[in-house]
Structures are given as structure tokens and as C-alpha cells.
Coordinates of C-alpha atoms in Angstrom, one line a residue:
X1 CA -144.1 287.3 18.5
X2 CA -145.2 283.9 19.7
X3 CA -142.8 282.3 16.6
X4 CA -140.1 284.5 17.3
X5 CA -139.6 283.4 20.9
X6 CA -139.6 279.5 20.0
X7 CA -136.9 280.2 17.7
X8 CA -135.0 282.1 20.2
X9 CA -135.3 279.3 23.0
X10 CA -134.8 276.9 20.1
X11 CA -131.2 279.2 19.7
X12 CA -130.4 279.2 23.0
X13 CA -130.8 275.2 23.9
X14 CA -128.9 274.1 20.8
X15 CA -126.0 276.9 21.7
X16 CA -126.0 275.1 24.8
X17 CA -125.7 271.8 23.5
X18 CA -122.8 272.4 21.6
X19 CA -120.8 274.1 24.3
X20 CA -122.2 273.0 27.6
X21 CA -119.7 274.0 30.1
X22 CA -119.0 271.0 32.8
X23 CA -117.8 272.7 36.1
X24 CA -115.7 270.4 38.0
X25 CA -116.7 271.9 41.4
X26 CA -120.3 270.9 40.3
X27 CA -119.1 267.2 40.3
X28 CA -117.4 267.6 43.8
X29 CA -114.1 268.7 43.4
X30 CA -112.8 270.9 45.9
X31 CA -109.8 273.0 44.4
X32 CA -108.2 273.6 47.9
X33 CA -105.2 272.1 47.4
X34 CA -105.6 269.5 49.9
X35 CA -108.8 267.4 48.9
X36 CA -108.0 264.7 46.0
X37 CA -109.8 265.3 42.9
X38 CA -109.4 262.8 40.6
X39 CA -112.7 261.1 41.1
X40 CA -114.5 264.2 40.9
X41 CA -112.7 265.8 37.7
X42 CA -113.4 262.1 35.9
X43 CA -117.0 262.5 36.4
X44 CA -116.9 266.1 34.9
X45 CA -115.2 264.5 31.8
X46 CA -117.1 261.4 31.9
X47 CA -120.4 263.7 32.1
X48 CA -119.1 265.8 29.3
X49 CA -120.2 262.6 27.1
X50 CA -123.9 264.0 26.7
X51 CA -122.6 266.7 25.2
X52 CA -121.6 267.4 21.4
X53 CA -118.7 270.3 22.6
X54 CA -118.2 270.1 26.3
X55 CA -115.7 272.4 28.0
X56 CA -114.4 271.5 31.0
X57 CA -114.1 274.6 33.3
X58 CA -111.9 274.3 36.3
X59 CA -112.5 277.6 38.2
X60 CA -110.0 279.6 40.4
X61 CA -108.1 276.7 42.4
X62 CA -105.8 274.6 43.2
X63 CA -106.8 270.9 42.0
X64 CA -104.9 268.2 43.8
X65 CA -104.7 265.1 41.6
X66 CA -104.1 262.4 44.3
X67 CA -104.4 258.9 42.9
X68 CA -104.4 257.3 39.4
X69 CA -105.6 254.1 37.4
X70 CA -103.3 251.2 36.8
X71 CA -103.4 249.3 33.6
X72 CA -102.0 246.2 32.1
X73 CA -99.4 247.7 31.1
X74 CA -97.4 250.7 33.4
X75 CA -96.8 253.1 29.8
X76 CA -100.8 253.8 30.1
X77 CA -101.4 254.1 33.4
X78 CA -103.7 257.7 34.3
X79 CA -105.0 259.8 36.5
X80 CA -107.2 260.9 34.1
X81 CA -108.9 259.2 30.7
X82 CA -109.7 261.9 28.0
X83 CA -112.2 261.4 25.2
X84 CA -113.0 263.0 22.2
X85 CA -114.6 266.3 21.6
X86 CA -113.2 267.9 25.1
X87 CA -111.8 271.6 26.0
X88 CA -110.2 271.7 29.2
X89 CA -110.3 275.4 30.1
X90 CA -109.2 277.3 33.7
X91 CA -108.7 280.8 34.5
X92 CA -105.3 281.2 33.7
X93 CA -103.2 281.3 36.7
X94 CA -105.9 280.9 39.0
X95 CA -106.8 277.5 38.2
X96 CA -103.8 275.0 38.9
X97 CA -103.9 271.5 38.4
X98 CA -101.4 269.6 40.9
X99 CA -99.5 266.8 40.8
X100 CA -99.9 264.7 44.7
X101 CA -96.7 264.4 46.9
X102 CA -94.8 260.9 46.4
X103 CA -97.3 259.5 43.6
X104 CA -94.3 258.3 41.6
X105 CA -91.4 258.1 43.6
X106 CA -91.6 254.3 45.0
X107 CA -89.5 251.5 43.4
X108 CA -92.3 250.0 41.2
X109 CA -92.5 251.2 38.0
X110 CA -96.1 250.7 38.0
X111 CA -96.2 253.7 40.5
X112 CA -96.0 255.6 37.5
X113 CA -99.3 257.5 35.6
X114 CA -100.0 260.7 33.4
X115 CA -102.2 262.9 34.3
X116 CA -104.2 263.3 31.2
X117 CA -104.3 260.4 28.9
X118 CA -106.4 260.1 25.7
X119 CA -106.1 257.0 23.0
X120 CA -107.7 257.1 19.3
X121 CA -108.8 260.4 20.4
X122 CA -109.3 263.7 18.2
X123 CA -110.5 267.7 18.6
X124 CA -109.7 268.0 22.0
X125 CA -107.9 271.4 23.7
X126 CA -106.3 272.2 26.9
X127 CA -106.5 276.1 27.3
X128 CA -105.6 279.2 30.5
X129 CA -104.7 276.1 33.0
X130 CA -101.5 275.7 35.1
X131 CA -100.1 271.9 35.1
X132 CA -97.5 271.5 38.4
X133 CA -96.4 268.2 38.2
X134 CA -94.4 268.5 41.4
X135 CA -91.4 266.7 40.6
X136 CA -89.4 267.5 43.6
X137 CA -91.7 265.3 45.4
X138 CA -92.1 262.5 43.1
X139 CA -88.4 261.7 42.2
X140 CA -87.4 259.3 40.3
X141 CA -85.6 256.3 42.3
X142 CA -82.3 254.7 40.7
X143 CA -82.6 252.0 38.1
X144 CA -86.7 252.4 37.9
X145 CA -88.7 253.5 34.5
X146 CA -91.0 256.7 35.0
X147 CA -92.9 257.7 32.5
X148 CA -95.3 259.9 34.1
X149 CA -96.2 263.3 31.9
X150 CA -98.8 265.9 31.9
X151 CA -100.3 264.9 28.7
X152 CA -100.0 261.6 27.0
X153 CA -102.0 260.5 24.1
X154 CA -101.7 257.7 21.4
X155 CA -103.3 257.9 17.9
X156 CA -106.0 261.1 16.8
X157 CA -106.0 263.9 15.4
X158 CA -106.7 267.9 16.1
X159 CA -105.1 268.3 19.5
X160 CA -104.7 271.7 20.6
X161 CA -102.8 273.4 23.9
X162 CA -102.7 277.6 24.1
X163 CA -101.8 279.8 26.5
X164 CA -101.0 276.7 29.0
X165 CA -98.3 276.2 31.5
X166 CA -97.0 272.8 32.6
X167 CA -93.7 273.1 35.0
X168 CA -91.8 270.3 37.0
X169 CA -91.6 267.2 35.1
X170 CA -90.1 264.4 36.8
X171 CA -91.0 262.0 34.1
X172 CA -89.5 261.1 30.6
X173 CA -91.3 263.9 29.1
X174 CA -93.8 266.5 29.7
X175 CA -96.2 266.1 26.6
X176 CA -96.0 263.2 24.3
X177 CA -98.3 263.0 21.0
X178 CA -97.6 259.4 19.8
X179 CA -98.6 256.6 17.4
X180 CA -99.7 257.9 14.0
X181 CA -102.0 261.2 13.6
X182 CA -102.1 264.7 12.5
X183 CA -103.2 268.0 14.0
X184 CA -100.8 269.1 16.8
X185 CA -101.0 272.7 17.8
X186 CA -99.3 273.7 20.9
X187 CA -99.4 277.7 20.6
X188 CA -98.4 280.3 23.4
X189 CA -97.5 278.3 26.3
X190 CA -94.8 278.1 28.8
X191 CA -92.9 275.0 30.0
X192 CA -90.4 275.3 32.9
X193 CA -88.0 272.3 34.2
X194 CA -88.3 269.1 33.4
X195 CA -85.7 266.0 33.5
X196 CA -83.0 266.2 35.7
X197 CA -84.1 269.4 37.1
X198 CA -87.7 269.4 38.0
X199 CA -87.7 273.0 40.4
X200 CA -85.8 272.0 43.2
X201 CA -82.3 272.4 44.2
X202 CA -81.7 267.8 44.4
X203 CA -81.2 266.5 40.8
X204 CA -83.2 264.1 39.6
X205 CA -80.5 262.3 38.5
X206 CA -81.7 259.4 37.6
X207 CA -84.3 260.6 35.1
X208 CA -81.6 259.8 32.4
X209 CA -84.0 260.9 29.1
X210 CA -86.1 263.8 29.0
X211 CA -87.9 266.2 26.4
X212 CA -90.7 268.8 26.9
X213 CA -92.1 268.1 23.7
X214 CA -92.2 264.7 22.3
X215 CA -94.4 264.2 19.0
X216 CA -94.2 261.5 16.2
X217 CA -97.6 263.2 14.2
X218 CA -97.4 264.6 11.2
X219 CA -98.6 268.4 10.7
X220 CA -97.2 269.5 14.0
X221 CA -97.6 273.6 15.0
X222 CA -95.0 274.1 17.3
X223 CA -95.7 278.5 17.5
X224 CA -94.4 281.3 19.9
X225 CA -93.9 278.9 23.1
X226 CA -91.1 279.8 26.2
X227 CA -89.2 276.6 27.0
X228 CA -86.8 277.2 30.2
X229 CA -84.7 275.0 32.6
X230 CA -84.4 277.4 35.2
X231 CA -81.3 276.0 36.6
X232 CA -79.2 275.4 33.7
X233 CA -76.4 273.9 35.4
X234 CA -78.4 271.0 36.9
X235 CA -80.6 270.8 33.6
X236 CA -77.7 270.2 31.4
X237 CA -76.1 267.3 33.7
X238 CA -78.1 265.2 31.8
X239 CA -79.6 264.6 28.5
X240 CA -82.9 267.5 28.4
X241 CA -84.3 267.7 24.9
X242 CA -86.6 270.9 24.2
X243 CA -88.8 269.9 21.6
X244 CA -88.6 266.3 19.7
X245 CA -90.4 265.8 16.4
X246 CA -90.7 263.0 14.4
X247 CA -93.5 263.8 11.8
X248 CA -93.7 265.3 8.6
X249 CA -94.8 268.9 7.7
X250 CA -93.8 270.0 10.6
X251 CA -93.7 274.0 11.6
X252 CA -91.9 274.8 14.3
X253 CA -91.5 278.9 14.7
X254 CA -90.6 281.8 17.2
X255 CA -90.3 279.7 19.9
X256 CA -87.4 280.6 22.9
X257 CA -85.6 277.6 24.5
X258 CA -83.3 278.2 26.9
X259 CA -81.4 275.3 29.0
X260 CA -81.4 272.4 26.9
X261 CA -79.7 269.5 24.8
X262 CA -80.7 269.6 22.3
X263 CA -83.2 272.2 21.9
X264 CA -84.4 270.6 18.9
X265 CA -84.3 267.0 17.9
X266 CA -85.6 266.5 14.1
X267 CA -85.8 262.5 13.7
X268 CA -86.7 259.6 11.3
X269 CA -87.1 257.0 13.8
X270 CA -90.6 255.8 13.1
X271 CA -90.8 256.5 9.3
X272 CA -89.3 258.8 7.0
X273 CA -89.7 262.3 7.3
X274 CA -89.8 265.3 5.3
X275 CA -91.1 268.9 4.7
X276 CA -90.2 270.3 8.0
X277 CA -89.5 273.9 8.7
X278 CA -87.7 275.3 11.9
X279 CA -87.5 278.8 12.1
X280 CA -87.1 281.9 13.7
X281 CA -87.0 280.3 17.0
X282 CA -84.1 281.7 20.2
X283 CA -82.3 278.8 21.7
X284 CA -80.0 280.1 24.4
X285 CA -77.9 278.5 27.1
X286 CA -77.8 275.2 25.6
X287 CA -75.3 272.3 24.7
X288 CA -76.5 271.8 21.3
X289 CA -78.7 273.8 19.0
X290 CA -80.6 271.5 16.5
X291 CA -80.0 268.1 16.3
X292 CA -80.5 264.9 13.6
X293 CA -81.0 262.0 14.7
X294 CA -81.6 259.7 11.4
X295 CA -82.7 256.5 11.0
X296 CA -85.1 256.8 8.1
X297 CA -84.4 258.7 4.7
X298 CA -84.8 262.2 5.5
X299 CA -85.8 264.9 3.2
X300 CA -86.6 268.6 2.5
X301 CA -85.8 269.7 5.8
X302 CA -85.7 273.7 6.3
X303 CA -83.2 275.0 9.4
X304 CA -83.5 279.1 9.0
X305 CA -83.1 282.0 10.2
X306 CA -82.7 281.0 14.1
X307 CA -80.0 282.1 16.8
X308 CA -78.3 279.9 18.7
X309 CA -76.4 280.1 21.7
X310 CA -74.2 277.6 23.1
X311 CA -73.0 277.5 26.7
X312 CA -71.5 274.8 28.8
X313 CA -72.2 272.7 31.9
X314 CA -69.8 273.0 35.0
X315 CA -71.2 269.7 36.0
X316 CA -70.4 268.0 32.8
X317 CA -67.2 266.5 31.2
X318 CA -65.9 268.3 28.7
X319 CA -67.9 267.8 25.9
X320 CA -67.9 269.0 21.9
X321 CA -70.5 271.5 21.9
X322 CA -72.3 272.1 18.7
X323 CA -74.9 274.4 17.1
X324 CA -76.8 272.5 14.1
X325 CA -75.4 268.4 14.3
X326 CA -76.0 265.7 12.0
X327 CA -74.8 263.5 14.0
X328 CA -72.7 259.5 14.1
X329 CA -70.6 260.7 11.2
X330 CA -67.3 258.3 11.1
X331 CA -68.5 255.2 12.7
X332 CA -67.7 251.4 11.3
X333 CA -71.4 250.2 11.9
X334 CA -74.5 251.9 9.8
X335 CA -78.2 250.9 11.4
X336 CA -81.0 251.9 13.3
X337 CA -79.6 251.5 16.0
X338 CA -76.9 254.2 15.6
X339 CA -78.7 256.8 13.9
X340 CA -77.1 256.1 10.7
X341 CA -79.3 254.1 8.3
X342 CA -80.4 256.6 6.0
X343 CA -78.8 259.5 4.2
X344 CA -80.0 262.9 4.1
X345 CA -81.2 265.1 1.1
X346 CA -82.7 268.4 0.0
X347 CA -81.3 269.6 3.6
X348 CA -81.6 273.7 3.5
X349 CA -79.5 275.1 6.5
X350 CA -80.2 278.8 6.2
X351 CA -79.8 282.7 7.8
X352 CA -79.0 281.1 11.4
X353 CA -76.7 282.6 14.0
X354 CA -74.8 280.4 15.9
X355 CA -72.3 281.7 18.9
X356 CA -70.1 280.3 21.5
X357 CA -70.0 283.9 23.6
X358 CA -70.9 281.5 27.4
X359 CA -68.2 279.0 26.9
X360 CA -65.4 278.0 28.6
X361 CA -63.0 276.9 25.7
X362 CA -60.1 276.4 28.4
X363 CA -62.6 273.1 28.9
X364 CA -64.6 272.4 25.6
X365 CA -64.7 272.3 22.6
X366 CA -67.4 274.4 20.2
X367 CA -68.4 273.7 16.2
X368 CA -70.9 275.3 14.3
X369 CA -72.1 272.7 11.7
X370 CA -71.3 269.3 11.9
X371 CA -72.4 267.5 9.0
X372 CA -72.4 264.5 7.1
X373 CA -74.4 262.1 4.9
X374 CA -75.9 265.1 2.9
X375 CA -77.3 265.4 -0.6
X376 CA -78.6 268.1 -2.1
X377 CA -78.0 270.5 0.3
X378 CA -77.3 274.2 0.6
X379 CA -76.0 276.3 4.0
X380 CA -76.1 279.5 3.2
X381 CA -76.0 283.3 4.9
X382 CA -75.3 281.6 8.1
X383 CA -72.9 283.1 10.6
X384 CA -71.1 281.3 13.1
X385 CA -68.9 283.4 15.8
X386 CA -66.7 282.6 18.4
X387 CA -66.0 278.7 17.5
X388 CA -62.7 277.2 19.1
X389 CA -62.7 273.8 16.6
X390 CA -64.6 274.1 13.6
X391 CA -66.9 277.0 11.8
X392 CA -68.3 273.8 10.0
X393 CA -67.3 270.0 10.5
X394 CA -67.5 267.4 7.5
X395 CA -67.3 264.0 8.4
X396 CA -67.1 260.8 5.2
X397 CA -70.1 258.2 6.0
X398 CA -71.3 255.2 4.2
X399 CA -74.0 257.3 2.8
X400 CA -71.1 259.9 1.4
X401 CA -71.7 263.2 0.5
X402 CA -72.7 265.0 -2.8
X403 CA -74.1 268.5 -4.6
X404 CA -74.0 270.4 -1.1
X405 CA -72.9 274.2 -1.1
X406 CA -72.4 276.6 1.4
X407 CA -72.3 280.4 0.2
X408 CA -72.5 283.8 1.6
X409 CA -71.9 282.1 5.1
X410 CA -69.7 284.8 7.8
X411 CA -67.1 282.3 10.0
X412 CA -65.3 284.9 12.5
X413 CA -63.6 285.7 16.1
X414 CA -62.4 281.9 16.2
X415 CA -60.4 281.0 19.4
X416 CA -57.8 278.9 20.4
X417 CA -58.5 275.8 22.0
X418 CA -56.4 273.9 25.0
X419 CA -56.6 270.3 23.6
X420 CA -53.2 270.1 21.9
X421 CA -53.8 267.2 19.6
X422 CA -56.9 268.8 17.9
X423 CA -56.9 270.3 14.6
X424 CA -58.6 273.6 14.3
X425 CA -60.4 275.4 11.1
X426 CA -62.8 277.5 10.0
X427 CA -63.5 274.3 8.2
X428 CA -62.6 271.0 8.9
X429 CA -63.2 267.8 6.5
X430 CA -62.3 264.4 7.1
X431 CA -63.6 260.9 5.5
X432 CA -61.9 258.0 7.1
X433 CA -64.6 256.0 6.0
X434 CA -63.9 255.6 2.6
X435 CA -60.3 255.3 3.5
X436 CA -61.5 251.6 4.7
X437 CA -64.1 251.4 2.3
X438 CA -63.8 251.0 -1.2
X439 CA -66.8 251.0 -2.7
X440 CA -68.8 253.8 -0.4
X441 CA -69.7 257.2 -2.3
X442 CA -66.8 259.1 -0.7
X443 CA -67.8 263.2 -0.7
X444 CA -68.1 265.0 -4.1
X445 CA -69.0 268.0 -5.8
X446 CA -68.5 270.5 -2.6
X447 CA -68.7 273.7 -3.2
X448 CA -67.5 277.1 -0.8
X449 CA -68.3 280.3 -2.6
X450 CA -68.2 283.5 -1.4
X451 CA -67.6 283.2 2.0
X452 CA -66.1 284.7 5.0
X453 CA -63.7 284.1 7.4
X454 CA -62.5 287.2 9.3
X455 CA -61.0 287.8 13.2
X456 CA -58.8 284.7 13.7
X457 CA -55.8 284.7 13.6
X458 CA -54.5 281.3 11.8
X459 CA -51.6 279.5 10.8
X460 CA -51.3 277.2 7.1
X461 CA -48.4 275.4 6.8
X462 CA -48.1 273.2 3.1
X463 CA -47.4 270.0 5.4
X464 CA -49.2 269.1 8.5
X465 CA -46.9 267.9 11.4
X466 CA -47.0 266.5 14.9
X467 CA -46.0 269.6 15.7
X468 CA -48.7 271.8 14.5
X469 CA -51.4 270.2 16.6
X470 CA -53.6 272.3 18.4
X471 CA -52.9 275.1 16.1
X472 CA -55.3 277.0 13.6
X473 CA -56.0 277.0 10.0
X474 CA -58.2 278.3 7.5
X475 CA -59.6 275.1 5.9
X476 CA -57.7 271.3 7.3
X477 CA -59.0 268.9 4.5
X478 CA -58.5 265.1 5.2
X479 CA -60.1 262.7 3.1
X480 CA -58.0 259.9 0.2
X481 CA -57.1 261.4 -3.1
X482 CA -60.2 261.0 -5.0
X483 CA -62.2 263.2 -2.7
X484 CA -59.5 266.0 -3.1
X485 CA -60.4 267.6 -6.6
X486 CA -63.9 267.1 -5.6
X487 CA -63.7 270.1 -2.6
X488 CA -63.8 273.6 -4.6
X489 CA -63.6 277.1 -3.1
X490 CA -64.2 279.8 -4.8
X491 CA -63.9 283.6 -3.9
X492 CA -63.9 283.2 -0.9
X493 CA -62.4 285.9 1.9
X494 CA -59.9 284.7 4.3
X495 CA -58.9 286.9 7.1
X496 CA -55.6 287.4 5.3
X497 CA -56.5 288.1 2.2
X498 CA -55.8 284.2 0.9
X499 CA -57.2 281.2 0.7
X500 CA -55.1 279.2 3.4
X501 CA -56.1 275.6 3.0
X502 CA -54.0 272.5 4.6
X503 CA -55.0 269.0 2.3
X504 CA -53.6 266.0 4.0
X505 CA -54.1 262.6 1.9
X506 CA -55.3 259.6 4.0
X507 CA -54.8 256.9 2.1

């Protein structure tokens, strides 16, 4: 009897070991709302040091963080300094973690801190905890860099965020998983306004650059998260990215964005990148759908099976609104700097829905695809609906295009749109690129097969004039004379029975 007691209190003291829970109230924070508790918070997480899988409770309240810790250098400045091994855990909406009035709003950009911050750091998990990082009262002043964001961490591995939500992001973004590492998971959580709308009715307008989700690690989960700017009209007077990656293997799935532009934004700017999958997910109410941005080779990249909404901004210029963009197609000078260094291959743009429906095409204009640089590539059994300029936009680069085919895809209910000297298609194709350069790849070996293009009415004429600007057609084709013989479609089902497809030479 005597042995099996020792073993049980033997149990019990290492089960405590390896999850010792570190109240914060124990440590003297307050949670009223009003009391700063940074100091006391930072000895819970310093205290969790002793122990081999602390967890962090914060129990029903309102934590006021109040004051932060200014480094050498303003881009790691905190309020509070993770370290391995942590779970920070709260009673769902009972526990809030707050951001202090006017932290950040002074014109000195070292008046600028995360909240958490965590370098070289690995298995660590933020879970049931509400992050209000008070934007409306930490504004960002005019011509002043704030960087401020609810989680910032640089280098690791295994960092986890569940059933979280973080609202009110005044600062560049509102989590940023940076430097080189693997292991993100951010699963069921909610984000809510960040950029130039941070929950108030004053923009903050000078907050030019903004995503809710930054990450450059490779492995990324990105699963079953609600993304919302909950003034779309104020969001989308300014750049507000939804979720940014910049690893490979990344799996991004199920996950609603509403408000944003883009909602995605798939880039090689560190490294190259490949073997990411984006699918399933709703984007709604948003400028632009999924965007490129490429400045390494990028390859085996996976696009399916998600809807799209566009809509515009009243408080915008008119713009060219776009669901799935490769973009800095025709443009003279190729480098890092413009996006444009690298070409694209093995690119799989699959099963999505794309619509126009909360447009106003008196205003802009709306395009499906726009594509270029691609290799290898297949769009198919997408459909687009409701486009005013192009179902899908291909643009000559110095990269070219080559072997890409898009089958089974459903183009319909085109409108008209008011600017008179655009040309409108179901599918538009244009190289001026190699018109001015010789020796570039030019596009080849493009195939449509089996398409559709239904509900619009269009005119073809043989010969495009001035005239016949502004007006419709079934496929407008403008690339030099090599290029022509190397477009092919192929039973294909125009909405009057007949291929109508306008080639214009350019050289």
C-alpha cells in the first residue's frame, strides 16, 4: 500500500512539473482594466522558466498592458518577452488582454512595441484569450513608422494560436512569424480590423501597409479562421492584406475573409517558394482575391476550389479589380524590386468561383485571372461570372509564357463597361513585350479547350477599329505574328454558337 502511494505522489509531482500552471494574478496582476500589468504578467512568464511546460493562465479579466521595453532598435521593442516552452491560455472571452490608450500614437517611432515578442523561440501556444489592441487610441501619426502587433516573433519553430481573437490593429500587421522556421498553426481564431480601419469611425490613414497575417516560415497551417474588416469602406481606402505567406508547404484552408486587398498574398520575396495549397477558403467583399507577388522562382502552387467575391471601395479611385492576379505583367524593367524577377511554373488554378455581383462597373473595372509569366500551368473548372473587362487577362513578360491550358472553365453574364477606350473579352491577350524585345520567349503552346462562355452579349468584327472601343468580344488577341499560331482553341462554346475571336498583329 505503502509503495503504491509513493508512486502516486511520485505521479502527481511530475504531472505538475510538466504543466505547472502560472496564474498571473498570483504575480500581482490585477485584470481590472485600469491597473497596468506588464510587470506582473512578465514575472508570470519569467517564473514559468522553472518549469518544463508552463501555462500561463490569465483568469476572467480585463489585463491592461500599459508600458513596454525599448531596444536598440524600434522593430523589437515589447511589452512582453516570450520564451520557449510557454502556453498562454485565458477563459475565452472573459480574459482580455488590452492594449493602453496613446502607447503608440506620439511622433517617435520608437513609441512603438508588440505586445508579445519571442526570438529563436519554439513550442509555444496562445489559446481562449482576447487581444484588443485598441487602435482607435493609438493612431498612427503622418509620416511615422508603427510597427506595433499583437504577436511578433523572429526565428523557431512549433508556434501555435487556437480559438484566439486579436481585433484593432493600428500597426503594420497583427501577427508576424518572421526570419526562417517552421511550424506555424494558427487554427480557429477570429481577427477583426486592422490597418486603416482599426474599430473606430477616424481612418487611420496613415497606416499605409497592413496584413493580419504575415509569415515567411515554411509549413504554415493557416485552418478554419474568420478574417473581417468590419467597415469595408474605410478598410479598403488603403492597402489591407488578409493573410501574407512567404514559405513553402504552405496549407492554407476554409478560412472566410471578408474586407480586404488582397485576401491572400502568396510571395517569393525572401527565397523561392513552392508546394503551397490555398483552398476552400470564402473571400468576400474584397478588391482582389489572391495575389502573386514574385520575386523568386515560384513553383507548384495549388489555387482551388475557393469563392471569391469582388466588391469596390466608394472611397477609392477607380481601380481594376481582380480575382486571382499575377501581377507587373507588361512593364520595361524586370527585378526585385518590381515583383518580376522570376517566372512562375507548375501553377494549378483550379474549381474556384470568382464574381463581380457588389460592383459598380459604371466606375471600375473587374477581371477574373490576370496572368502572366506562367509555365506549366493548368486553370481549369473555374467559373468566373459577372466580369466587365476580362473572364481571363494574358499579359507577354520577359519571362514569356509556355504549356499552360485552361479547360472546362464557365466565363458568363459579362457586362458592359463605361471606359470607352478599353477592350472587353471573355479573354484578353496582349504581349507588347516581345514586340520590343526580340529575343524574350514570347507566349506559346496555349491551349482553350472545352470551355464556356454564355450570357453576354458580344460583338467580333474581322478588323479592330477606333471605333469599336469599349465594345465586347469573345476572345481580343494582341500579341506579334509569331505568338499567333501558338494560341489554339478548341471546342470551345461561345454564347452564339461560334468561336468569335478578334487577332490584331502588333508588330
Amino acid at each position: 500500500m505503502k509503495l503504491i502511494i509513493s508512486f502516486c505522489l511520485l505521479f502527481l509531482l511530475n504531472f505538475q512539473a510538466f504543466s505547472q500552471i502560472v496564474d498571473v494574478k498570483k504575480f500581482g496582476a490585477r485584470g481590472d482594466g485600469k491597473t497596468d500589468d506588464t510587470r506582473a504578467i512578465q514575472a508570470a512568464i519569467n517564473a514559468g522558466n522553472a518549469y518544463s511546460k508552463p501555462i500561463v493562465y490569465f483568469p476572467a479579466g480585463i489585463y491592461l498592458i500599459g508600458s513596454y521595453t525599448v531596444t536598440p532598435v524600434y522593430f523589437t521593442n515589447y511589452c512582453l518577452k516570450i520564451h520557449s516552452g510557454l502556453t498562454f491560455k485565458g477563459e475565452g472571452i472573459k480574459s482580455v488582454i488590452k492594449l493602453g490608450d496613446h502607447l503608440f500614437d506620439k511622433r517617435d517611432t520608437m513609441a512603438n512595441a508588440h505586445i508579445f515578442y519571442g526570438e529563436d523561440i519554439k513550442n509555444v501556444q496562445f489559446t481562449r484569450l482576447i487581444i484588443d489592441m485598441n487602435g482607435g487610441k493609438n493612431m498612427v501619426p503622418e509620416n511615422i513608422i508603427k510597427n506595433n502587433m499583437a504577436l511578433f516573433v523572429e526565428n523557431g519553430n512549433n508556434i501555435a494560436l487556437t480559438r484566439m481573437t486579436i481585433k484593432n490593429c493600428s500597426g503594420q500587421n497583427m501577427i508576424a512569424i518572421r526570419g526562417t522556421g517552421h511550424g506555424l498553426r494558427i487554427e480557429k481564431c477570429i481577427f477583426y480590423n486592422g490597418g486603416n480601419y482599426v474599430g473606430v469611425p477616424t481612418p487611420n490613414k496613415y497606416q499605409i501597409d497592413f496584413s493580419f497575417i504575415y509569415t515567411t516560415w515554411d509549413s504554415a497551417t493557416i485552418i478554419d479562421n474568420h478574417i473581417e474588416q468590419q467597415n469595408v469602406d474605410i478598410a479598403l481606402s488603403n492597402y489591407t492584406g488578409g493573410i501574407e505567406m512567404h514559405g513553402s508547404y504552405g496549407y492554407a484552408v476554409r478560412n472566410t475573409i471578408i474586407g480586404c486587398y488582397p485576401a491572400f498574398f502568396i510571395s517569393s520575396t525572401w527565397h523561392p517558394m513552392e508546394k503551397t495549397i490555398v483552398t476552400n477558403n470564402k473571400i468576400e467583399k474584397c478588391l482582389k482575391g489572391i495575389s502573386f507577388w514574385v520575386c523568386y522562382p515560384l513553383n507548384n502552387i495549388t489555387i482551388s476550389n475557393n469563392t471569391i467575391g469582388l466588391t469596390h471601395s466608394r472611397l477609392l479611385k477607380p481601380a481594376l479589380l481582380i480575382g486571382i492576379e499575377v501581377p507587373n505583367g507588361n512593364i520595361e524593367e524586370y527585378s526585385l524590386k518590381n515583383a518580376n524577377n522570376a517566372a512562375l511554373s507548375n501553377i494549378s488554378i483550379i474549381g474556384n468561383i470568382i464574381t463581380a455581383s457588389m460592383v459598380d462597373t459604371s466606375k471600375d473595372k473587374t477581371a477574373g485571372l490576370v496572368l502572366h509569366s506562367l509555365k506549366n500551368s493548368r486553370i481549369e473548372s473555374n467559373k468566373v461570372i459577372g466580369m466587365n473587362y476580362g473572364g481571363v487577362v494574358l499579359q507577354g513578360s520577359k519571362w514569356g509564357m509556355e504549356r499552360v491550358i485552361f479547360h472546362k472553365n464557365q466565363f458568363s453574364n459579362f457586362k458592359a463597361n463605361k471606359d470607352e477606350k478599353a477592350v472587353a473579352a471573355y479573354v484578353v491577350i496582349t504581349d507588347t513585350y516581345t514586340g520590343t524585345n526580340k529575343n524574350s520567349p514570347g507566349i506559346k503552346k496555349i491551349f482553350f479547350t472545352n470551355n464556356t462562355f454564355t450570357g453576354t452579349k458580344h460583338t467580333s468584327p474581322l478588323v479592330l477599329t477606333k471605333q469599336q472601343h469599349g465594345k465586347f468580344f469573345g476572345a481580343f488577341i494582341a500579341v506579334p505574328a509569331r505568338s499567333l499560331n501558338e494560341i489554339h482553341f478548341d471546342k470551345n462554346d461561345f454564347s452564339d454558337k461560334s468561336e468569335k475571336i478578334v487577332s490584331v498583329r502588333i508588330d
